[in-house]
Every structure is written in structure tokens, then in C-alpha cells.
XYZ file of C-alpha atoms in Angstrom:
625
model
C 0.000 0.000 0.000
C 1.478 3.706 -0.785
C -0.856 6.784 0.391
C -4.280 4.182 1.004
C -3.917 3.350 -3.052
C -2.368 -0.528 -3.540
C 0.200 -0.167 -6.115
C -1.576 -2.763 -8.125
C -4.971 -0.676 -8.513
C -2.581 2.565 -9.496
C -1.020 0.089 -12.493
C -4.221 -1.669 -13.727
C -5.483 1.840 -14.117
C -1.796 3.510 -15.390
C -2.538 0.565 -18.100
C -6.084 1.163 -18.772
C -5.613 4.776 -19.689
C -2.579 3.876 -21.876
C -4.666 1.525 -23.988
C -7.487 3.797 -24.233
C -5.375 6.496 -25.661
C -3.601 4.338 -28.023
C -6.695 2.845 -29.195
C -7.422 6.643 -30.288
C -4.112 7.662 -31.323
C -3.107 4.732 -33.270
C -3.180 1.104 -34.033
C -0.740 -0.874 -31.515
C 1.521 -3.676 -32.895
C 3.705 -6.058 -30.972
C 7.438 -6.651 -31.300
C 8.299 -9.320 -33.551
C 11.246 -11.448 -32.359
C 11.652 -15.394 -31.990
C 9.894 -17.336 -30.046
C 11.052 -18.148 -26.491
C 10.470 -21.254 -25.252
C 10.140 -22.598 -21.758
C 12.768 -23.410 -19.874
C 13.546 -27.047 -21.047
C 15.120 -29.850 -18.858
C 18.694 -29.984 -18.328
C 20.152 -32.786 -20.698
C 20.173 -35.954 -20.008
C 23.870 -36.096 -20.976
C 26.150 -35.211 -18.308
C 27.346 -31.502 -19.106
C 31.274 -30.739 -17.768
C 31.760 -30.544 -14.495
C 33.120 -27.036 -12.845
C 35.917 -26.861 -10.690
C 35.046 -23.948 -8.719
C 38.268 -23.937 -6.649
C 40.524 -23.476 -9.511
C 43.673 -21.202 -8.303
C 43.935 -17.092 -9.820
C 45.050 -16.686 -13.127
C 46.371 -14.555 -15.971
C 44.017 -12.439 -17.696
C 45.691 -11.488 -21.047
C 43.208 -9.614 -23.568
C 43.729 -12.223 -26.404
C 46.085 -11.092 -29.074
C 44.316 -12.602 -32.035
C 41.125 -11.212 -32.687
C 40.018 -12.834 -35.626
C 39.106 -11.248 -39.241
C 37.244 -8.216 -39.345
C 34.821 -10.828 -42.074
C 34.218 -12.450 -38.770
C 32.812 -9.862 -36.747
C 29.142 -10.350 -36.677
C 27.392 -8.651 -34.111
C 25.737 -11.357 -31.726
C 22.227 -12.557 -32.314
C 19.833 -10.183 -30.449
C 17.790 -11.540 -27.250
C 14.631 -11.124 -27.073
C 12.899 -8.686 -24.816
C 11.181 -10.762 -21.776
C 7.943 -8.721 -22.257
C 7.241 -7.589 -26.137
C 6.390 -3.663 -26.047
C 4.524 -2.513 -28.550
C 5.415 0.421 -30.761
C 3.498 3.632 -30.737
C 2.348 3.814 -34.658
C 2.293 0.554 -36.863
C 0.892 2.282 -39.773
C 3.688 4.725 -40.956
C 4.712 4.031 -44.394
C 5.605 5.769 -47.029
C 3.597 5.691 -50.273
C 4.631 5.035 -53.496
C 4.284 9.228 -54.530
C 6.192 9.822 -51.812
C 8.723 8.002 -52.265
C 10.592 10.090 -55.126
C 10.635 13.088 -52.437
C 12.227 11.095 -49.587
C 15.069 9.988 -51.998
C 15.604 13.757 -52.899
C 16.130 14.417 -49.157
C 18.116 12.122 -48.680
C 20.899 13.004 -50.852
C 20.323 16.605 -49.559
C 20.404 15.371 -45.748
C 23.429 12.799 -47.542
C 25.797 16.041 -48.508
C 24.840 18.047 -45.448
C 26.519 15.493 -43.351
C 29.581 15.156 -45.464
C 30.170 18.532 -45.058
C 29.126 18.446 -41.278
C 31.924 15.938 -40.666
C 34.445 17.496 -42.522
C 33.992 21.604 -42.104
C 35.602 23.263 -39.221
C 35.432 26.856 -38.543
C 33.107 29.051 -38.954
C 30.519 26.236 -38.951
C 32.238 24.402 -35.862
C 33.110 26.661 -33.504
C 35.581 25.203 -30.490
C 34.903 26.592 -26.600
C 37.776 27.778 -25.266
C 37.265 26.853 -22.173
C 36.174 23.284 -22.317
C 37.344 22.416 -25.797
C 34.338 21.781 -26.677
C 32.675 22.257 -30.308
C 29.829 24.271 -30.740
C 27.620 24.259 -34.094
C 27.426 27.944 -35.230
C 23.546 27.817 -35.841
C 23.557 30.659 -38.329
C 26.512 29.701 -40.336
C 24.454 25.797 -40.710
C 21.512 28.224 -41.755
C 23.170 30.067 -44.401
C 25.489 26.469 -45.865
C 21.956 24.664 -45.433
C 18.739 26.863 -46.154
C 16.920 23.608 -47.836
C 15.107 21.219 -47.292
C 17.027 19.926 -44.337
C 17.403 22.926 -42.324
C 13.484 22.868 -41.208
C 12.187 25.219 -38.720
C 12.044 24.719 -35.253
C 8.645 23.890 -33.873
C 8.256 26.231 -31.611
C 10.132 28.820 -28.879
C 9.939 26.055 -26.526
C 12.672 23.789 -28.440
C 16.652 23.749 -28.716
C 19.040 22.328 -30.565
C 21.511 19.845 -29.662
C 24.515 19.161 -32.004
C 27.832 17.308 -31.437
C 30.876 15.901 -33.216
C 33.600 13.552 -32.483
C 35.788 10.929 -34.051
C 37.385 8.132 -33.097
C 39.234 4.543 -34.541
C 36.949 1.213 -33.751
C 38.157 -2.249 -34.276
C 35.508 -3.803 -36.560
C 35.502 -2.700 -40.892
C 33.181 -0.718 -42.550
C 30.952 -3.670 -44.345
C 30.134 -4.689 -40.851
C 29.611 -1.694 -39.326
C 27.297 -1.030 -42.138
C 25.488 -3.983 -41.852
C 24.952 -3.702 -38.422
C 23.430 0.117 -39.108
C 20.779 -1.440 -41.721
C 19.814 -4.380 -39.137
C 17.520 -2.602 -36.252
C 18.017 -5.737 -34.304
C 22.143 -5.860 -34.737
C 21.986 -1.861 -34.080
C 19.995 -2.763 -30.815
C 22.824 -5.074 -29.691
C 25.612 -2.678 -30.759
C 24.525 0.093 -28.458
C 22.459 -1.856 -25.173
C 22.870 0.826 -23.110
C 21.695 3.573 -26.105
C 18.943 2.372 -28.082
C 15.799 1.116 -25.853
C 13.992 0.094 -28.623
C 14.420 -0.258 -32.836
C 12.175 -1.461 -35.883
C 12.916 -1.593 -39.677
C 9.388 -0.204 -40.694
C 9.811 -0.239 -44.028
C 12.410 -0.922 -46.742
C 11.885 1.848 -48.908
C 14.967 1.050 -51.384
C 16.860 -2.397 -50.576
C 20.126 -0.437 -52.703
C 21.474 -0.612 -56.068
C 24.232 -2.876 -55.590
C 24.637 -4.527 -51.823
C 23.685 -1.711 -49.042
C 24.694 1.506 -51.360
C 22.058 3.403 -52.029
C 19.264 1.544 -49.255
C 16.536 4.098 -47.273
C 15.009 2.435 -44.182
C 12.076 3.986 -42.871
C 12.743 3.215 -39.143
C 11.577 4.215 -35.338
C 14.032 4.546 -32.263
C 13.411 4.892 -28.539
C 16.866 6.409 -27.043
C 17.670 6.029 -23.611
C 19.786 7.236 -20.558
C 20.067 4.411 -17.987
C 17.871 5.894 -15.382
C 14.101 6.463 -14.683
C 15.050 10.126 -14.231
C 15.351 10.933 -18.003
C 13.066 10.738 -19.904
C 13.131 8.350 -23.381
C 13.392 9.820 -26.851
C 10.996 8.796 -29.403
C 11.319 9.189 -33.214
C 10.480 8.192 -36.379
C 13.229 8.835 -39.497
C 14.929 7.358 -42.463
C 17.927 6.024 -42.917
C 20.149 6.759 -46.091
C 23.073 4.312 -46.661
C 25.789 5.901 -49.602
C 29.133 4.494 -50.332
C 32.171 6.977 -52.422
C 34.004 3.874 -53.817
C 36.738 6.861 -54.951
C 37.287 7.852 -51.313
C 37.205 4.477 -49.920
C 34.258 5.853 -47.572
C 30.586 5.094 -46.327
C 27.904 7.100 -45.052
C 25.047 6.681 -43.301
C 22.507 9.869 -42.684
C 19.429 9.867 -40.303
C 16.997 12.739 -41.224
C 13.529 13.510 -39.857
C 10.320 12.448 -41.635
C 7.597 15.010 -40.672
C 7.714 16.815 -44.488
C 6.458 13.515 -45.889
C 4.351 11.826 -43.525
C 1.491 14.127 -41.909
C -0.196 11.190 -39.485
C 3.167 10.524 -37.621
C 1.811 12.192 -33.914
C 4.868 14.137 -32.441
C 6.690 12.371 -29.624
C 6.658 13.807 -26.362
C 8.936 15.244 -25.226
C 9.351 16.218 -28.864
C 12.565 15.122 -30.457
C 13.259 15.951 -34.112
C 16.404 14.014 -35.690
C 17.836 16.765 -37.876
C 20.567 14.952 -40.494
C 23.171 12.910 -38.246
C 24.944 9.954 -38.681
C 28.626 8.858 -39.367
C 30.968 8.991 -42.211
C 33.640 5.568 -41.967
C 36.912 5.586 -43.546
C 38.318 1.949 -43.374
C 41.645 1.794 -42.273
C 44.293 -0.955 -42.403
C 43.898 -4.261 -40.289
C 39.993 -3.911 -40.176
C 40.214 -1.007 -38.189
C 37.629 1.638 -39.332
C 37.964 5.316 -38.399
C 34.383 7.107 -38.069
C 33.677 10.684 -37.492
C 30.095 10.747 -36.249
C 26.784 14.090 -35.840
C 24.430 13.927 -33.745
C 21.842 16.843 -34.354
C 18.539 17.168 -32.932
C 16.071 19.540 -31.827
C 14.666 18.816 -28.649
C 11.772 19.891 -26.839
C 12.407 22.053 -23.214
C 11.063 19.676 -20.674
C 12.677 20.342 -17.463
C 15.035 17.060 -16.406
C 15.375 16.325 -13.028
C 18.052 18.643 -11.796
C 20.842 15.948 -10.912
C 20.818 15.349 -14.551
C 20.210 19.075 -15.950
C 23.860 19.320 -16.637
C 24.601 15.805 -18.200
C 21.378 16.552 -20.769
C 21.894 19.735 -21.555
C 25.731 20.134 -22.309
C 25.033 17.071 -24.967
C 26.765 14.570 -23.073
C 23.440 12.441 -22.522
C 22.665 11.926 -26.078
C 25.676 12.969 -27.511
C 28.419 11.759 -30.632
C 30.984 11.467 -27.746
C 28.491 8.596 -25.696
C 27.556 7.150 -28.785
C 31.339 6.605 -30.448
C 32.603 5.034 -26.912
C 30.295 2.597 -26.550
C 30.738 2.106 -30.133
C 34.435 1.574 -29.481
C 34.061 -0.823 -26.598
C 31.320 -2.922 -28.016
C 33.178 -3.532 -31.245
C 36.063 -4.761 -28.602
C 33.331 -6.800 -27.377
C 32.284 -8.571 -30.990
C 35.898 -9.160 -31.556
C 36.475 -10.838 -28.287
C 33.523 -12.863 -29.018
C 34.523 -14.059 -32.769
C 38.526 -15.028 -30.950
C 39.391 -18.604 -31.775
C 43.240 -18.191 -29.944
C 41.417 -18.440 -26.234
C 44.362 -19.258 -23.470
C 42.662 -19.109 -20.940
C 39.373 -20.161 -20.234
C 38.832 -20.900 -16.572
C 36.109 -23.259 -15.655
C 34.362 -22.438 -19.503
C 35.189 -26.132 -21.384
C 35.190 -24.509 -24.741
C 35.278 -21.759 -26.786
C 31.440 -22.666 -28.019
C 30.843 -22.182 -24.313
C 32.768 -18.642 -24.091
C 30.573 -17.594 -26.725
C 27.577 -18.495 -24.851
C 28.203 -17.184 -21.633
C 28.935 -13.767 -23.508
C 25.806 -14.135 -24.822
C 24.101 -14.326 -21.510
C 25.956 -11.733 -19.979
C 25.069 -9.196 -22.788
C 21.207 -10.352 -22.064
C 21.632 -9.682 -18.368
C 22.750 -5.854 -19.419
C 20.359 -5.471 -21.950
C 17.538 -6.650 -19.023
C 19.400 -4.396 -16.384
C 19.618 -1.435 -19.343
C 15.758 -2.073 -19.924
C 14.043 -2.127 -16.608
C 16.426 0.748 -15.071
C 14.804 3.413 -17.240
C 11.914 5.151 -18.572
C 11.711 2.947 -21.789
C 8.316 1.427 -23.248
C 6.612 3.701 -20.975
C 7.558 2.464 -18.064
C 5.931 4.362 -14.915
C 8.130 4.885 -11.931
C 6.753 6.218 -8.486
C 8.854 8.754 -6.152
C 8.898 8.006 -2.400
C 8.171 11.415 -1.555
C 7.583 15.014 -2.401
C 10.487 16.923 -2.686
C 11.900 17.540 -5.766
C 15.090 16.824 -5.024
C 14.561 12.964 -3.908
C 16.311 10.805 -6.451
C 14.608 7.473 -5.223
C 12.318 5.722 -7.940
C 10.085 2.542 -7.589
C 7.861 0.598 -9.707
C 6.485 -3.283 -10.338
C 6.286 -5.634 -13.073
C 4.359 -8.849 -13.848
C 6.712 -11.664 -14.943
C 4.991 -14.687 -16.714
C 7.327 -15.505 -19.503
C 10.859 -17.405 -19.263
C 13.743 -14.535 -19.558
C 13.652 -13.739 -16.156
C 11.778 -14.702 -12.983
C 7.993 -15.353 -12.590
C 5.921 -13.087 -10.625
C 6.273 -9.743 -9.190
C 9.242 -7.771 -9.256
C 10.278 -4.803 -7.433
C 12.707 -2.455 -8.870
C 13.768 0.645 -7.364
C 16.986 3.181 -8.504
C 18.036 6.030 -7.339
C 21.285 8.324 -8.803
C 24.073 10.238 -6.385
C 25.942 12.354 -7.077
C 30.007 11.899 -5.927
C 32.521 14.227 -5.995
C 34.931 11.855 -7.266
C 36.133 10.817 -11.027
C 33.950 7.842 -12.377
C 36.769 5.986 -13.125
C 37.729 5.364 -8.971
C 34.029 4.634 -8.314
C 34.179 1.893 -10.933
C 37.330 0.484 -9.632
C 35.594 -0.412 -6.236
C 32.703 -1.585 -7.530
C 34.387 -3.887 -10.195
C 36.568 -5.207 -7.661
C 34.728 -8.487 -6.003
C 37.004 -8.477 -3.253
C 36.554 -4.675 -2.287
C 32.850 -5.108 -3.002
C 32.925 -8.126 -0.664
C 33.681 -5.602 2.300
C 30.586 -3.639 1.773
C 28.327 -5.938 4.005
C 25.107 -4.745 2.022
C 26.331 -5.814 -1.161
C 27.708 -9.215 -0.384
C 25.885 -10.145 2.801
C 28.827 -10.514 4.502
C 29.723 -13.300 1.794
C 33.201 -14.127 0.323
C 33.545 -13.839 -3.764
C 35.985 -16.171 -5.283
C 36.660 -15.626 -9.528
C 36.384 -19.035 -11.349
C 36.240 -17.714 -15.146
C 37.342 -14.402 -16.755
C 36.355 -13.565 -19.932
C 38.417 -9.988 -21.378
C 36.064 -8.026 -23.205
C 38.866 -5.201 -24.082
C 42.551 -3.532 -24.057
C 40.862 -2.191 -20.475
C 41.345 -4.506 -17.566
C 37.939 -3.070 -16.484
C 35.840 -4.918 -19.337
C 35.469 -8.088 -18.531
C 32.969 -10.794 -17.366
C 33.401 -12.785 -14.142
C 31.615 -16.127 -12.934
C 31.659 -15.470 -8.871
C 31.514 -18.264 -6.366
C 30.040 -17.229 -3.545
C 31.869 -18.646 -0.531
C 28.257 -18.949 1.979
C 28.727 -21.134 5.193
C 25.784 -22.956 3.127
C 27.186 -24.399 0.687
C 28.480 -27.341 -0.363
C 29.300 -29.753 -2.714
C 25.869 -30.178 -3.918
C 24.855 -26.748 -3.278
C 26.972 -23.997 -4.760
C 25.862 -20.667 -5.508
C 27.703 -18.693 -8.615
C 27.211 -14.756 -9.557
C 27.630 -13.512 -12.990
C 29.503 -9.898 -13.524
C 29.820 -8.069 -16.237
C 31.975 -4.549 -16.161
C 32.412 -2.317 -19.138
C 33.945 1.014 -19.270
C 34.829 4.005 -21.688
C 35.205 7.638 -21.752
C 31.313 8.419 -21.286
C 31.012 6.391 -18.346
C 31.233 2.599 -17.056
C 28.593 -0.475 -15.852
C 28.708 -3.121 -12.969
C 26.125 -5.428 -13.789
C 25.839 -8.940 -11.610
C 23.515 -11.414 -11.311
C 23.170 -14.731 -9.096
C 22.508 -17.867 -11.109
C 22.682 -22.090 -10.327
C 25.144 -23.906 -11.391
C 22.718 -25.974 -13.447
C 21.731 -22.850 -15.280
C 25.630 -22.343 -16.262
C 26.195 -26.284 -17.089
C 22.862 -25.273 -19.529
C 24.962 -22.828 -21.044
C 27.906 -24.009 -21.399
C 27.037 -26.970 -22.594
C 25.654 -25.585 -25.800
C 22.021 -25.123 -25.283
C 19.977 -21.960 -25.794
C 20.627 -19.558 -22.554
C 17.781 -17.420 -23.508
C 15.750 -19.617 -21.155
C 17.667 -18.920 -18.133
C 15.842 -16.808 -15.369
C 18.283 -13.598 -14.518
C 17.165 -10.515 -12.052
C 20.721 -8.190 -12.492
C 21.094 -5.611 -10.369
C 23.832 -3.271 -10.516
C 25.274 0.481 -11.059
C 25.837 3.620 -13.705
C 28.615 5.732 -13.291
C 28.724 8.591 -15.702
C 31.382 11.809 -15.536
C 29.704 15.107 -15.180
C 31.446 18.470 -15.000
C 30.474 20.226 -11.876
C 29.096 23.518 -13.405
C 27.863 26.120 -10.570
C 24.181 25.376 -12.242
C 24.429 21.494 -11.187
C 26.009 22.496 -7.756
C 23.745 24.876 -6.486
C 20.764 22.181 -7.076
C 22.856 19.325 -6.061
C 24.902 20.788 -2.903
C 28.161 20.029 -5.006
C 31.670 21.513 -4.424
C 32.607 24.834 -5.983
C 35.991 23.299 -6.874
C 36.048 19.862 -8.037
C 38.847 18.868 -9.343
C 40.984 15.809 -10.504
C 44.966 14.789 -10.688
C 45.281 17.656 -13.725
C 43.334 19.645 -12.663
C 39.999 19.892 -14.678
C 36.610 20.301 -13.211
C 35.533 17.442 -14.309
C 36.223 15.045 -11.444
C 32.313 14.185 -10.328
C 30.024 11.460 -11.014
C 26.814 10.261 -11.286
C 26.311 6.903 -9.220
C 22.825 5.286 -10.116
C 21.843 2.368 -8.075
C 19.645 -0.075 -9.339
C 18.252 -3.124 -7.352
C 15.525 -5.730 -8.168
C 14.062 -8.335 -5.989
C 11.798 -10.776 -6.739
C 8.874 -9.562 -4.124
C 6.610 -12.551 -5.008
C 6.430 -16.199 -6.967
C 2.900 -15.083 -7.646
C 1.974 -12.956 -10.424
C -1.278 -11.381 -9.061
C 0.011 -10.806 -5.725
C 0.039 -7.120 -4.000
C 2.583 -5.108 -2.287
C 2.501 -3.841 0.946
C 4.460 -0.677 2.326
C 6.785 -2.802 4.443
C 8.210 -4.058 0.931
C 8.756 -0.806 -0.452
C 10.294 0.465 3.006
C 12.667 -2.361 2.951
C 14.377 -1.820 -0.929
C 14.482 1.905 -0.143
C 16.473 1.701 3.453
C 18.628 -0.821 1.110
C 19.207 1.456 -1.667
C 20.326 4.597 0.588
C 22.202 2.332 3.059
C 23.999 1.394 -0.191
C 25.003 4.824 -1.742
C 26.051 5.559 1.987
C 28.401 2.262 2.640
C 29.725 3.277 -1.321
C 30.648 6.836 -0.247
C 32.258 5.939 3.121
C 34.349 3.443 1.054
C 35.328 6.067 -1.233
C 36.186 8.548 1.061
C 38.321 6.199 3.472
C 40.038 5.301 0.427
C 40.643 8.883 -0.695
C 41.653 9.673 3.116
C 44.581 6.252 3.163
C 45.586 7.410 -0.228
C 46.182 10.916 0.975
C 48.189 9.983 4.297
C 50.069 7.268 2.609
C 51.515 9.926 -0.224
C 52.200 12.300 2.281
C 53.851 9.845 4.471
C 55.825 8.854 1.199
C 56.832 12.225 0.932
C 58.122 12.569 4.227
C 60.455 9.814 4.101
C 62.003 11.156 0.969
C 62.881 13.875 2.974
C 60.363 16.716 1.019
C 58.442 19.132 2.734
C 54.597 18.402 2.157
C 54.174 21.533 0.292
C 56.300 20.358 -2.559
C 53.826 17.236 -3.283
C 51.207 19.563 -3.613
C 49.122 17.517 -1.529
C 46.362 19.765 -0.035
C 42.736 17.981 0.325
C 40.730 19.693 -2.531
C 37.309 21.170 -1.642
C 35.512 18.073 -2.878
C 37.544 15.696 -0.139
C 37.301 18.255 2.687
C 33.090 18.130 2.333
C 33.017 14.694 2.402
């Protein structure tokens, strides 16, 4: 019960209204993946045994990678509970068409030149380094057809650049563009939600020349931001002369007039990403994001990381790019040393393939996507804490009612060191609420990456309770990159693993992750004064750029029956968990940040140099915590 209402009766009505008003709006269709089946019987073959008290090992990111030919993206998982899309009957007609191939080379050149102009139309901050698109200057270089009016005083425009080198060759990366399912997988922790809605051209020769009329539901990982919804199409070009590809997005409101605007509104103005293929299968790919985005006010812990571009960005969608194309090639690897208790490279493959469900689950039910509605605990505007419930009846994860609740923190301390101790199993061990007090021993290691931090762990859990016939096993996944990093864990049975590795489908297997987002911020005096955050946070050189954004995410399974009902004491309980959390995280931080302090200045000491010369002085952030 919450405020006399069961939370039950407040979703069966939440739900009611939703169908009633897409009943008016438009007609509903369901997503269309594979069928999952129930969970079948363990074999009746004997699957490999584990020997969970194999000794530490090396953990060498393999050197051969395989072909970039090999680098499929992995098949996609599909979602536990199909969501349906907001408009199933948006196509294009045939009279139409004509138009939308016009804009499309239009929208095709304006992102060439996007990519490769610099001054006046990219303008670089001086204080940040940052680029900033001179609006009037892409006015006068683009006065039509793709350089539409805004809707209304009420909307602003977002546009980024960046480039970087990613390990995986154009064809693929191409291929994975023009598959909404592969795109999906490439960016879990980006794109919510993706459907081909039409294949407008299929291309000349191979993928040159294809428009896909598609929809997109973009995501932050937290119920604090809200989704962004759009329809566009999708122009694929290759310059066989330059060695390059393109691929523009560009916004489809000039030739469809039924499309009902998204809200918040969110126009995708031409972006996309030029790739140059480079020796060795490398690919180099300068990538635009420009949008025009409705004003709704975010919650103020996030104000700063939406509105400086960071959110939605090129930057955060280029690093994940990077690290999940590390990811595909340590999946395709053939030259494994090292495999642990995993029998089998087959088996490597398939416990990456669970882990990346496990994030896409945790990625899913962590944020506002499919329309998720999330309840705060209390009034003030300033609480972070969000709850809701779900009905489980399908295999994917487990049946009945689950509880999820996140809330976000901020930390005045550089994502990177927050990641470290929450990566680290041992360290994490120490924080009684995460562990339970229990002992976490590494049996496997799987290297997703050049970064020691992206990898995937199986866990033993050392429990006075177990035994030889009862062992209980976590799976971990960490990833990290420039826009931010993931913990994601899971507990699972050891039958569920033998399952896996033993070749059969892991899609069946029940998982409930749990886990945390760390994202960098820059402490601008706008985030600060809403989020009590130091005037002068800095890191080792300097920069103010040395906060983060810790969300916490937890789900419990709160009962084996669907229809079930909540009471308050359940709600009560996951929220004194989640703040008793953040608050055991922070007090680990800061007593490491305290040792790490003394210890340098003792260092300093014995080298016989006065403390001043170190330049050790606590900064502002250390002395307020």
C-alpha cells in the first residue's frame, strides 16, 4: 500500500488509460522477435563438471582477434515482455517516395560537409574544448530542405561531433546500421527500442544506395530521463573513390502528416557517421548527432549531463561504439588461453551471450523505456529514489512480481575510482550490504577489451551454506569508456551455467541483475547549487571534471505469484537498502581517498620533502566529504 492506493490498482489503471489512448491515437503492434520457449530440462547427458576452486590466473586480452569478415554482431535476445510500438501504420507511399530519396541526398551532402567543415561552422569553446555548431553559419550552408524550422520557442538544438578509430571494418559496421536488431545489440545501453518499418529502397548494388524507414526509442540508464521517441529514415551511400561510407538519419515530418509528435518532442535533424576503413579492419568514423529537442525540465541531478550534450551525444555514442566492437571481436577469438572453468570456446561464446542479455535486461528495466511508470517516495523535488512493479509470466527472467527501485548520487569523485571499487569483487565483498557478509571467489574471466575493467566474471560465492551439492555462482559483467562505465551482476545455479555451457539456448535462463551507472559530469555552478556540489572539483590535472553520477539499481523478486500485491513494508525495505547502499559506497570512497592521501604524504616525508612540494592539499571536494 502507498498513500491508502495498492500499487496494483494505481497500475491496472496507469494501463487502462494507456490503452485507451492508443486505441485513439493509433493502431498498436507487438514486437516481432523469436519465439522463447520454456525453460527445457537440463540434458540428459552429463554436461562438464566445474571446478570452482581453480587457483587465480592470468588475464591477457587475447592477441588474435580474428578477421574483421568475422565480426558479426551477436544474435539479439529477445525482450522478456514484447512492447509494442506507438504507430504501426507509418509508411511511405509510393508518390512519396521520389521526395524522400531527394532528401536524402540533400540530408546525404549536409553530413559530409558536417563531418568534414571546421570553422566558422564548428566553432571550439575555449574553455572546455568543446565544439559548438554555429547555428547561423548551418543556416546560411543549409537553407533547404534539411534545415526545417524549429517547432516552436519552446525547443533547442543539440549538435555534437567527435571521431574516433573502432576495431571492426566498414561492411560490418554497415550492416549492423541497416539491421535494427544488430543496431539494438551494438549500443544496449543507447537504443531502448528499434524497428525496420519499411524498406523503402533495398540499394542498387549490396547496401549503397538503401533508405530504411525506421523508429528509435533512445535512452539514458535511469528512470530520471526521460526516453526519446522518433520516427526517421535512414540513407546508406558508399564513395568507392574515397574508400568511404555514409550513413545519414533525417527527420520524416515533411512527408508523412499522421506521424503524432513524440513527447517530449525530439526531431532528428541529419546525423549519422561517415567511416573511412583503415588498415587491419580497423575503421575510423567521425560521427553528428543533431537534434532539436523539446524544453522539458530534467530532473536537476541530470540538468547538466542533458543539456551540455553529453546524454545523447556523438561522444556517448562513439565510446560505446568503441568498446562494443572490442566486445564482438572478443567474441569471434578462436586463440582463447585461458578459459577458466568455460570447457570450450562454443561455451565462451555463450556465456557472452548471456551476460550481454543480463545488461540489456538491467539497461531495460532501469529506465523510462516502453513507458515504463516509476513512483517517487516522496515530495520533494530533489529525492532521487524511484520505484515501480512488473508482472513476470514468460521465461527470460523470474515469474511473478518484481520490485525495482533506482536512485542516482551524485560523488565528488572521477567515475573511473568509483568503478574500480565496484568492479573489484574483493573490495565489493567488504561492503556488508552488497555481499551479505559473503566471500567472492573468480572461477572464469572472460576480457572483453585492451581495459582490464571490461570483462565478465563467474563469482563463487563462498556462503557457510554451501556445499558440494549446493553452490551458488554470480555472474559480472563490467564495461567502461570515456562516457562512463557499468557493474552489472547477477546470481545464477550452477545448473543454469552447465545449460549454457554446454551448448544449449541460454535465452531460457531466469536472470534478475542488479547493478550500477557511473557517468562523468562536470560540476558547473548550475548542477552544484541544485545538487549541494563543491565549488571546486577537481581531478589529478586539474579539470573540473572530477564528479560522477552513481545510479543504483536493485531488483528483488517480491513474489512467486503474479497477481500478488505489495505492501508498504516491501517498499520500506528496498528503499532503506538502496540509501544504506550509496552511503556504505561513499564511506568506502572517502576512506580510500583519506589512506591514499596519508600514505603519499607519508611517502613524501620519508624522501625527505616538505609536504608543500607534493602539492598535496585535500581539494574542496575531499574536505566536504
Amino acid at each position: 500500500m502507498l498513500g491508502a492506493i495498492p500499487f496494483e490498482e494505481l497500475r491496472l489503471e496507469n494501463a487502462r488509460l494507456r490503452d485507451e489512448l492508443e486505441r485513439v491515437c493509433c493502431i498498436t503492434s507487438r514486437y516481432g522477435g523469436r519465439q522463447i520457449h520454456s525453460m527445457v530440462p537440463v540434458p540428459s547427458f552429463v554436461p562438464p563438471s566445474l571446478d570452482l576452486d581453480m587457483n587465480m590466473y592470468s588475464r591477457p586480452f587475447p592477441e588474435y582477434l580474428g578477421t574483421c569478415t568475422d565480426m558479426m554482431p551477436m544474435p539479439v535476445p529477445v525482450l522478456e515482455e514484447p512492447s509494442s510500438f506507438p504507430e504501426a501504420g507509418v509508411v511511405l507511399m509510393e508518390e512519396g517516395k521520389g521526395l524522400a530519396m531527394e532528401l536524402a541526398l540533400s540530408s546525404m551532402d549536409e553530413l559530409v560537409k558536417m563531418c568534414h567543415a571546421n570553422e566558422p561552422l564548428w566553432i571550439r569553446n575555449i574553455e572546455n574544448g568543446k565544439e559548438v555548431l554555429n547555428l547561423e553559419e548551418h543556416g546560411r550552408m543549409f537553407p533547404w530542405p534539411s534545415n526545417l524550422k524549429q517547432n516552436s520557442s519552446e525547443t533547442r538544438t543539440e549538435a555534437t561531433r567527435d571521431c574516433a578509430v573502432v576495431i571492426m571494418n566498414s561492411i560490418t559496421l554497415v550492416d549492423a546500421f541497416l539491421d535494427a536488431n544488430k543496431w539494438m545489440e551494438l549500443f544496449p545501453s543507447i537504443v531502448a527500442r528499434a524497428k525496420t518499418v519499411q524498406v523503402i529502397t533495398p540499394g542498387i548494388s549490396g547496401a549503397s544506395g538503401s533508405l530504411h524507414l525506421m523508429y528509435a526509442e533512445l535512452q539514458v540508464l535511469s528512470p530520471l530521463v526521460p526516453t526519446r521517441e522518433t520516427y526517421f529514415l535512414r540513407f546508406c551511400h558508399q564513395n568507392v573513390e574515397e574508400g568511404t561510407w555514409a550513413i545519414v538519419d533525417f527527420p520524416l515530418d515533411r512527408l508523412h502528416d499522421n506521424i503524432q509528435p513524440s513527447f517530449p518532442l525530439y526531431k532528428r535533424h541529419p546525423s549519422g557517421c561517415v567511416i573511412q576503413d583503415m588498415p587491419n579492419g580497423y575503421s575510423r568514423v567521425t560521427w553528428i548527432e543533431h537534434a532539436e529537442i523539446e524544453e522539458k525540465p530534467v530532473h536537476q541531478i541530470f540538468s547538466q549531463y542533458v543539456y551540455s550534450g553529453m546524454a545523447f551525444g556523438a561522444h556517448r555514442w562513439l565510446t560505446v561504439l568503441q568498446r562494443q566492437c572490442e566486445r564482438v571481436a572478443s567474441l569471434m577469438a578462436r586463440n582463447i588461453s585461458d578459459l577458466g572453468v568455460i570447457p570450450s570456446p562454443e561455451a565462451r561464446k555463450n556465456m557472452m551471450r548471456l551476460a550481454q542479455r543480463m545488461i540489456r535486461i538491467f539497461s531495460l528495466n532501469i529506465s523510462s523505456s516502453s513507458g515504463q511508470s516509476w513512483t517517487g517516495l516522496s515530495d520533494s523535488y530533489d529525492d532521487t529514489v524511484r520505484i515501480t512493479t512488473r508482472k513476470i509470466t514468460e521465461p527470460g527472467q523470474p515469474n511473478g512480481v518484481i520490485l525495482s527501485a533506482v536512485s542516482t548520487t551524485w560523488l565528488p569523485y572521477p567515475h573511473y575510482q568509483v568503478f574500480d571499487l565496484l568492479r573489484d569483487e574483493h573490495r565489493r565483498s567488504q561492503l556488508e550490504l552488497l555481499s551479505n557478509g559473503n566471500a567472492l571467489h573468480e572461477v572464469a574471466h572472460i576480457a572483453n577489451g585492451s581495459h582490464p575493467g571490461n570483462c565478465i566474471s563467474l563469482l563463487r560465492i563462498n556462503v557457510a551454506s554451501n556445499s558440494s551439492q549446493h553452490v551458488e555462482l554470480m555472474l559480472q559483467e563490467c564495461c567502461t569508456d570515456q562516457s562512463g562505465s557499468l557493474v552489472v551482476y547477477t546470481t545464477v545455479d550452477v545448473e543454469s551455467i552447465q545449460l549454457a555451457m554446454s551448448g544449449e539456448d541460454p535465452s531460457c535462463i531466469p536472470l534478475l541483475p542488479l547493478g550500477f551507472v557511473i557517468v562523468p559530469v562536470e560540476s558547473s555552478s548550475a548542477v552544484r547549487e541544485g545538487n549541494s556540489m563543491p565549488s571546486n572539483s577537481e581531478d589529478g590535472n586539474g579539470h573540473n571534471n572530477s564528479g560522477c553520477l552513481l545510479t543504483v539499481g536493485l531488483q528483488v523478486l517480491a513474489s512467486t505469484i503474479p497477481s500478488a500485491k505489495l505492501n508498504l513494508s516491501s517498499v520500506t525495505a528496498i528503499n532503506s537498502h538502496l540509501c544504506n547502499t550509496v552511503n556504505q559506497i561513499t564511506a568506502a570512497l572517502s576512506s580510500t581517498t583519506t589512506t591514499t592521501t596519508i600514505t603519499t604524504t607519508s611517502s613524501c616525508l620519508e624522501n625527505g620533502n616538505a609536504v608543500g612540494s607534493c602539492n598535496i592539499e585535500p581539494t574542496a571536494a575531499s574536505k566536504q566529504v
